Amino acid sequence: MSAALVALFAPYCQGAADPVALERGLQLLAQGSLQGQRPLRPAGQRPFVLQWQPGVAPLEPALVQLSVQGVGLEQPVLYNFALPTHRLLQWLMAWQATGGAAGQPADLPEAFWQWLILGHDAQALQA
């Protein structure tokens, strides 16, 4: 991973605090997909696949598709959206921090689901 790319994304992703996590996140960003599992309450889980085409710079849009497997559905439910690449990178880093990088069935952060399902933007509220 190039030092220039790490330096470019660091201000958007708290990269100065944990440059190793940022570098791992950038490596995942370059891969273009991940598989995870969303825990359900009171029990169970729902597998998903997240695929993306990142922008070159932090503020450029990333094109993303989320494919969620549904119980009893022949085809997965698809969500297509675009968002700033740095936001996607932050969620990927959070996914890695919860075990996704180790091949464990990890979930995306709650902020992602709040944004996707309810339209809540935790970062906008903090600004």
Short mmCIF file of N, CA and C in Angstrom, two decimals:
data_model
loop_
_atom_site.label_atom_id
_atom_site.label_comp_id
_atom_site.label_asym_id
_atom_site.label_seq_id
_atom_site.Cartn_x
_atom_site.Cartn_y
_atom_site.Cartn_z
N MET A 1 0.87 -1.18 0.00
CA MET A 1 0.00 0.00 0.00
C MET A 1 0.90 1.23 0.00
N SER A 2 0.59 2.17 -0.86
CA SER A 2 1.47 3.34 -0.97
C SER A 2 1.27 4.29 0.21
N ALA A 3 2.37 4.89 0.62
CA ALA A 3 2.32 5.86 1.71
C ALA A 3 1.48 7.07 1.31
N ALA A 4 1.48 7.40 0.03
CA ALA A 4 0.69 8.54 -0.45
C ALA A 4 -0.80 8.28 -0.27
N LEU A 5 -1.24 7.07 -0.54
CA LEU A 5 -2.66 6.72 -0.38
C LEU A 5 -3.06 6.74 1.10
N VAL A 6 -2.19 6.24 1.94
CA VAL A 6 -2.45 6.29 3.39
C VAL A 6 -2.55 7.75 3.84
N ALA A 7 -1.63 8.58 3.39
CA ALA A 7 -1.65 10.00 3.76
C ALA A 7 -2.89 10.71 3.22
N LEU A 8 -3.35 10.32 2.05
CA LEU A 8 -4.52 10.94 1.44
C LEU A 8 -5.79 10.65 2.24
N PHE A 9 -5.95 9.43 2.73
CA PHE A 9 -7.16 9.04 3.44
C PHE A 9 -7.08 9.27 4.95
N ALA A 10 -5.89 9.42 5.50
CA ALA A 10 -5.72 9.53 6.95
C ALA A 10 -6.57 10.62 7.60
N PRO A 11 -6.67 11.82 7.05
CA PRO A 11 -7.48 12.85 7.71
C PRO A 11 -8.96 12.52 7.79
N TYR A 12 -9.43 11.64 6.91
CA TYR A 12 -10.85 11.29 6.89
C TYR A 12 -11.17 10.07 7.74
N CYS A 13 -10.16 9.29 8.07
CA CYS A 13 -10.40 7.99 8.72
C CYS A 13 -9.60 7.79 10.00
N GLN A 14 -9.27 8.85 10.70
CA GLN A 14 -8.49 8.76 11.92
C GLN A 14 -7.23 7.92 11.71
N GLY A 15 -6.63 8.06 10.53
CA GLY A 15 -5.46 7.26 10.17
C GLY A 15 -4.23 7.56 10.99
N ALA A 16 -4.13 8.76 11.53
CA ALA A 16 -2.97 9.08 12.35
C ALA A 16 -3.01 8.30 13.66
N ALA A 17 -4.21 8.01 14.14
CA ALA A 17 -4.35 7.28 15.40
C ALA A 17 -3.99 5.81 15.23
N ASP A 18 -4.29 5.22 14.08
CA ASP A 18 -4.00 3.81 13.85
C ASP A 18 -3.65 3.59 12.38
N PRO A 19 -2.42 3.94 11.98
CA PRO A 19 -2.05 3.81 10.56
C PRO A 19 -2.08 2.37 10.06
N VAL A 20 -1.84 1.40 10.92
CA VAL A 20 -1.87 0.00 10.49
C VAL A 20 -3.30 -0.39 10.11
N ALA A 21 -4.28 0.01 10.91
CA ALA A 21 -5.68 -0.29 10.59
C ALA A 21 -6.09 0.40 9.29
N LEU A 22 -5.62 1.62 9.09
CA LEU A 22 -5.93 2.34 7.85
C LEU A 22 -5.34 1.61 6.65
N GLU A 23 -4.12 1.16 6.77
CA GLU A 23 -3.50 0.44 5.66
C GLU A 23 -4.24 -0.85 5.36
N ARG A 24 -4.64 -1.60 6.38
CA ARG A 24 -5.43 -2.82 6.17
C ARG A 24 -6.77 -2.49 5.52
N GLY A 25 -7.39 -1.40 5.95
CA GLY A 25 -8.65 -0.98 5.36
C GLY A 25 -8.50 -0.62 3.89
N LEU A 26 -7.42 0.05 3.54
CA LEU A 26 -7.16 0.40 2.15
C LEU A 26 -6.92 -0.85 1.30
N GLN A 27 -6.29 -1.85 1.88
CA GLN A 27 -6.10 -3.11 1.15
C GLN A 27 -7.44 -3.77 0.87
N LEU A 28 -8.34 -3.77 1.86
CA LEU A 28 -9.68 -4.32 1.66
C LEU A 28 -10.45 -3.49 0.64
N LEU A 29 -10.33 -2.17 0.72
CA LEU A 29 -11.00 -1.29 -0.24
C LEU A 29 -10.60 -1.66 -1.67
N ALA A 30 -9.33 -1.98 -1.88
CA ALA A 30 -8.85 -2.35 -3.21
C ALA A 30 -9.39 -3.71 -3.66
N GLN A 31 -9.77 -4.58 -2.72
CA GLN A 31 -10.28 -5.91 -3.08
C GLN A 31 -11.67 -5.84 -3.71
N GLY A 32 -12.49 -4.90 -3.26
CA GLY A 32 -13.79 -4.70 -3.90
C GLY A 32 -14.96 -5.50 -3.38
N SER A 33 -14.76 -6.35 -2.38
CA SER A 33 -15.91 -7.09 -1.83
C SER A 33 -15.57 -7.72 -0.49
N LEU A 34 -16.62 -8.04 0.24
CA LEU A 34 -16.50 -8.80 1.48
C LEU A 34 -17.79 -9.57 1.72
N GLN A 35 -17.68 -10.59 2.56
CA GLN A 35 -18.84 -11.37 2.98
C GLN A 35 -18.97 -11.22 4.48
N GLY A 36 -20.20 -11.03 4.95
CA GLY A 36 -20.43 -10.87 6.38
C GLY A 36 -21.74 -11.50 6.79
N GLN A 37 -22.06 -11.31 8.06
CA GLN A 37 -23.31 -11.82 8.62
C GLN A 37 -23.89 -10.80 9.57
N ARG A 38 -25.17 -10.53 9.42
CA ARG A 38 -25.90 -9.61 10.30
C ARG A 38 -26.64 -10.44 11.33
N PRO A 39 -26.33 -10.27 12.63
CA PRO A 39 -27.07 -11.02 13.65
C PRO A 39 -28.52 -10.55 13.72
N LEU A 40 -29.40 -11.48 13.95
CA LEU A 40 -30.83 -11.18 14.08
C LEU A 40 -31.24 -11.40 15.53
N ARG A 41 -32.27 -10.67 15.94
CA ARG A 41 -32.79 -10.83 17.29
C ARG A 41 -34.12 -11.54 17.22
N PRO A 42 -34.40 -12.48 18.04
CA PRO A 42 -33.63 -12.92 19.20
C PRO A 42 -32.54 -13.92 18.87
N ALA A 43 -32.58 -14.51 17.66
CA ALA A 43 -31.56 -15.50 17.31
C ALA A 43 -31.42 -15.55 15.79
N GLY A 44 -30.32 -16.09 15.35
CA GLY A 44 -30.10 -16.27 13.92
C GLY A 44 -29.18 -15.21 13.34
N GLN A 45 -29.01 -15.31 12.04
CA GLN A 45 -28.16 -14.38 11.33
C GLN A 45 -28.54 -14.36 9.86
N ARG A 46 -28.19 -13.29 9.21
CA ARG A 46 -28.50 -13.12 7.80
C ARG A 46 -27.19 -12.83 7.06
N PRO A 47 -26.77 -13.72 6.15
CA PRO A 47 -25.54 -13.48 5.40
C PRO A 47 -25.72 -12.37 4.37
N PHE A 48 -24.64 -11.66 4.11
CA PHE A 48 -24.66 -10.61 3.10
C PHE A 48 -23.32 -10.55 2.37
N VAL A 49 -23.37 -9.95 1.19
CA VAL A 49 -22.16 -9.68 0.40
C VAL A 49 -22.19 -8.20 0.06
N LEU A 50 -21.09 -7.53 0.32
CA LEU A 50 -20.93 -6.13 -0.02
C LEU A 50 -19.87 -6.04 -1.11
N GLN A 51 -20.22 -5.39 -2.23
CA GLN A 51 -19.29 -5.20 -3.34
C GLN A 51 -19.24 -3.71 -3.67
N TRP A 52 -18.08 -3.24 -4.15
CA TRP A 52 -17.95 -1.81 -4.42
C TRP A 52 -16.89 -1.54 -5.47
N GLN A 53 -17.02 -0.35 -6.04
CA GLN A 53 -16.01 0.25 -6.91
C GLN A 53 -15.65 1.57 -6.26
N PRO A 54 -14.49 1.67 -5.61
CA PRO A 54 -14.15 2.89 -4.88
C PRO A 54 -13.76 4.02 -5.81
N GLY A 55 -13.92 5.23 -5.29
CA GLY A 55 -13.38 6.39 -5.97
C GLY A 55 -11.88 6.44 -5.75
N VAL A 56 -11.20 7.26 -6.50
CA VAL A 56 -9.74 7.38 -6.38
C VAL A 56 -9.35 8.20 -5.16
N ALA A 57 -10.18 9.20 -4.83
CA ALA A 57 -9.89 10.11 -3.72
C ALA A 57 -10.97 9.95 -2.64
N PRO A 58 -10.70 10.39 -1.43
CA PRO A 58 -11.63 10.20 -0.31
C PRO A 58 -13.05 10.73 -0.56
N LEU A 59 -13.18 11.87 -1.23
CA LEU A 59 -14.51 12.45 -1.43
C LEU A 59 -15.20 11.99 -2.70
N GLU A 60 -14.51 11.25 -3.54
CA GLU A 60 -15.13 10.73 -4.76
C GLU A 60 -16.10 9.61 -4.38
N PRO A 61 -17.20 9.49 -5.13
CA PRO A 61 -18.19 8.47 -4.77
C PRO A 61 -17.70 7.05 -5.04
N ALA A 62 -18.05 6.17 -4.14
CA ALA A 62 -17.88 4.74 -4.33
C ALA A 62 -19.24 4.19 -4.71
N LEU A 63 -19.28 3.32 -5.70
CA LEU A 63 -20.52 2.66 -6.11
C LEU A 63 -20.58 1.32 -5.39
N VAL A 64 -21.66 1.09 -4.65
CA VAL A 64 -21.74 -0.05 -3.75
C VAL A 64 -23.00 -0.85 -4.01
N GLN A 65 -22.88 -2.16 -3.87
CA GLN A 65 -24.05 -3.04 -3.92
C GLN A 65 -24.00 -3.96 -2.71
N LEU A 66 -25.12 -4.01 -1.98
CA LEU A 66 -25.28 -4.91 -0.85
C LEU A 66 -26.28 -5.97 -1.26
N SER A 67 -25.90 -7.22 -1.12
CA SER A 67 -26.76 -8.36 -1.44
C SER A 67 -27.03 -9.11 -0.14
N VAL A 68 -28.31 -9.15 0.27
CA VAL A 68 -28.68 -9.78 1.54
C VAL A 68 -29.52 -11.02 1.25
N GLN A 69 -29.09 -12.13 1.83
CA GLN A 69 -29.84 -13.37 1.68
C GLN A 69 -31.05 -13.35 2.61
N GLY A 70 -32.20 -13.65 2.08
CA GLY A 70 -33.41 -13.68 2.89
C GLY A 70 -33.92 -15.09 3.06
N VAL A 71 -34.48 -15.38 4.21
CA VAL A 71 -35.04 -16.70 4.47
C VAL A 71 -36.24 -16.90 3.55
N GLY A 72 -36.22 -18.00 2.81
CA GLY A 72 -37.34 -18.31 1.94
C GLY A 72 -37.33 -17.57 0.61
N LEU A 73 -36.32 -16.77 0.35
CA LEU A 73 -36.24 -16.04 -0.91
C LEU A 73 -35.34 -16.79 -1.89
N GLU A 74 -35.79 -16.86 -3.14
CA GLU A 74 -34.96 -17.51 -4.15
C GLU A 74 -33.77 -16.64 -4.54
N GLN A 75 -34.00 -15.33 -4.59
CA GLN A 75 -32.96 -14.39 -4.96
C GLN A 75 -32.65 -13.48 -3.77
N PRO A 76 -31.41 -13.04 -3.63
CA PRO A 76 -31.09 -12.09 -2.55
C PRO A 76 -31.73 -10.73 -2.82
N VAL A 77 -31.90 -9.97 -1.76
CA VAL A 77 -32.38 -8.59 -1.87
C VAL A 77 -31.16 -7.72 -2.15
N LEU A 78 -31.26 -6.86 -3.16
CA LEU A 78 -30.13 -6.02 -3.57
C LEU A 78 -30.39 -4.57 -3.23
N TYR A 79 -29.37 -3.91 -2.71
CA TYR A 79 -29.38 -2.47 -2.45
C TYR A 79 -28.20 -1.88 -3.22
N ASN A 80 -28.46 -0.87 -4.04
CA ASN A 80 -27.40 -0.17 -4.77
C ASN A 80 -27.37 1.27 -4.30
N PHE A 81 -26.16 1.78 -4.02
CA PHE A 81 -26.04 3.15 -3.54
C PHE A 81 -24.63 3.66 -3.80
N ALA A 82 -24.49 4.96 -3.67
CA ALA A 82 -23.19 5.62 -3.80
C ALA A 82 -22.96 6.46 -2.56
N LEU A 83 -21.73 6.56 -2.13
CA LEU A 83 -21.36 7.37 -0.98
C LEU A 83 -19.89 7.72 -1.10
N PRO A 84 -19.42 8.74 -0.33
CA PRO A 84 -17.99 9.08 -0.41
C PRO A 84 -17.12 7.88 -0.05
N THR A 85 -16.06 7.72 -0.78
CA THR A 85 -15.17 6.58 -0.58
C THR A 85 -14.62 6.52 0.84
N HIS A 86 -14.35 7.67 1.45
CA HIS A 86 -13.81 7.64 2.82
C HIS A 86 -14.82 7.06 3.79
N ARG A 87 -16.12 7.29 3.57
CA ARG A 87 -17.14 6.72 4.45
C ARG A 87 -17.17 5.20 4.34
N LEU A 88 -17.10 4.70 3.10
CA LEU A 88 -17.03 3.25 2.90
C LEU A 88 -15.80 2.69 3.59
N LEU A 89 -14.67 3.36 3.45
CA LEU A 89 -13.43 2.90 4.08
C LEU A 89 -13.57 2.84 5.60
N GLN A 90 -14.23 3.80 6.20
CA GLN A 90 -14.43 3.77 7.65
C GLN A 90 -15.24 2.54 8.05
N TRP A 91 -16.29 2.24 7.30
CA TRP A 91 -17.10 1.06 7.62
C TRP A 91 -16.33 -0.23 7.40
N LEU A 92 -15.48 -0.26 6.36
CA LEU A 92 -14.65 -1.45 6.13
C LEU A 92 -13.66 -1.65 7.27
N MET A 93 -13.09 -0.56 7.74
CA MET A 93 -12.16 -0.66 8.87
C MET A 93 -12.87 -1.17 10.12
N ALA A 94 -14.09 -0.72 10.35
CA ALA A 94 -14.87 -1.19 11.50
C ALA A 94 -15.20 -2.67 11.34
N TRP A 95 -15.52 -3.10 10.13
CA TRP A 95 -15.80 -4.50 9.86
C TRP A 95 -14.57 -5.35 10.18
N GLN A 96 -13.41 -4.88 9.76
CA GLN A 96 -12.18 -5.60 10.05
C GLN A 96 -11.92 -5.67 11.56
N ALA A 97 -12.20 -4.60 12.26
CA ALA A 97 -11.94 -4.54 13.70
C ALA A 97 -12.81 -5.52 14.48
N THR A 98 -13.97 -5.89 13.92
CA THR A 98 -14.86 -6.82 14.62
C THR A 98 -14.61 -8.27 14.21
N GLY A 99 -13.53 -8.52 13.48
CA GLY A 99 -13.16 -9.89 13.15
C GLY A 99 -13.29 -10.24 11.69
N GLY A 100 -13.83 -9.36 10.88
CA GLY A 100 -14.00 -9.68 9.47
C GLY A 100 -12.70 -9.99 8.75
N ALA A 101 -11.65 -9.33 9.13
CA ALA A 101 -10.36 -9.54 8.48
C ALA A 101 -9.81 -10.92 8.78
N ALA A 102 -10.21 -11.51 9.88
CA ALA A 102 -9.71 -12.82 10.27
C ALA A 102 -10.56 -13.95 9.70
N GLY A 103 -11.49 -13.61 8.81
CA GLY A 103 -12.34 -14.63 8.20
C GLY A 103 -13.51 -15.03 9.08
N GLN A 104 -13.74 -14.31 10.16
CA GLN A 104 -14.87 -14.61 11.03
C GLN A 104 -16.13 -13.97 10.44
N PRO A 105 -17.31 -14.49 10.79
CA PRO A 105 -18.55 -13.91 10.29
C PRO A 105 -18.86 -12.59 11.00
N ALA A 106 -18.33 -11.51 10.49
CA ALA A 106 -18.47 -10.21 11.13
C ALA A 106 -19.61 -9.41 10.49
N ASP A 107 -20.12 -8.46 11.25
CA ASP A 107 -21.17 -7.56 10.80
C ASP A 107 -20.56 -6.20 10.49
N LEU A 108 -21.21 -5.46 9.61
CA LEU A 108 -20.83 -4.08 9.39
C LEU A 108 -21.26 -3.27 10.61
N PRO A 109 -20.67 -2.11 10.83
CA PRO A 109 -21.02 -1.33 12.03
C PRO A 109 -22.47 -0.87 12.00
N GLU A 110 -23.00 -0.63 13.18
CA GLU A 110 -24.39 -0.19 13.31
C GLU A 110 -24.64 1.11 12.54
N ALA A 111 -23.63 1.98 12.47
CA ALA A 111 -23.77 3.24 11.74
C ALA A 111 -24.10 2.98 10.27
N PHE A 112 -23.56 1.92 9.70
CA PHE A 112 -23.87 1.58 8.31
C PHE A 112 -25.35 1.23 8.17
N TRP A 113 -25.86 0.37 9.04
CA TRP A 113 -27.25 -0.07 8.94
C TRP A 113 -28.21 1.09 9.22
N GLN A 114 -27.84 1.95 10.15
CA GLN A 114 -28.67 3.13 10.43
C GLN A 114 -28.74 4.03 9.20
N TRP A 115 -27.61 4.19 8.53
CA TRP A 115 -27.55 5.01 7.33
C TRP A 115 -28.37 4.38 6.21
N LEU A 116 -28.19 3.07 5.99
CA LEU A 116 -28.85 2.38 4.89
C LEU A 116 -30.36 2.29 5.09
N ILE A 117 -30.78 1.87 6.26
CA ILE A 117 -32.20 1.57 6.48
C ILE A 117 -33.00 2.80 6.87
N LEU A 118 -32.44 3.62 7.75
CA LEU A 118 -33.19 4.75 8.28
C LEU A 118 -32.77 6.09 7.71
N GLY A 119 -31.64 6.13 7.02
CA GLY A 119 -31.16 7.38 6.48
C GLY A 119 -30.49 8.26 7.52
N HIS A 120 -30.17 7.69 8.68
CA HIS A 120 -29.48 8.45 9.73
C HIS A 120 -28.00 8.52 9.41
N ASP A 121 -27.45 9.71 9.53
CA ASP A 121 -26.04 9.93 9.25
C ASP A 121 -25.37 10.40 10.53
N ALA A 122 -24.75 9.48 11.25
CA ALA A 122 -24.13 9.81 12.53
C ALA A 122 -23.02 10.85 12.36
N GLN A 123 -22.29 10.81 11.25
CA GLN A 123 -21.21 11.77 11.04
C GLN A 123 -21.75 13.18 10.86
N ALA A 124 -22.87 13.31 10.17
CA ALA A 124 -23.46 14.64 9.98
C ALA A 124 -23.92 15.23 11.32
N LEU A 125 -24.40 14.37 12.22
CA LEU A 125 -24.84 14.83 13.53
C LEU A 125 -23.68 15.29 14.40
N GLN A 126 -22.49 14.72 14.17
CA GLN A 126 -21.32 15.08 14.96
C GLN A 126 -20.68 16.37 14.46
N ALA A 127 -20.92 16.73 13.23
CA ALA A 127 -20.27 17.92 12.63
C ALA A 127 -20.81 19.20 13.19
#
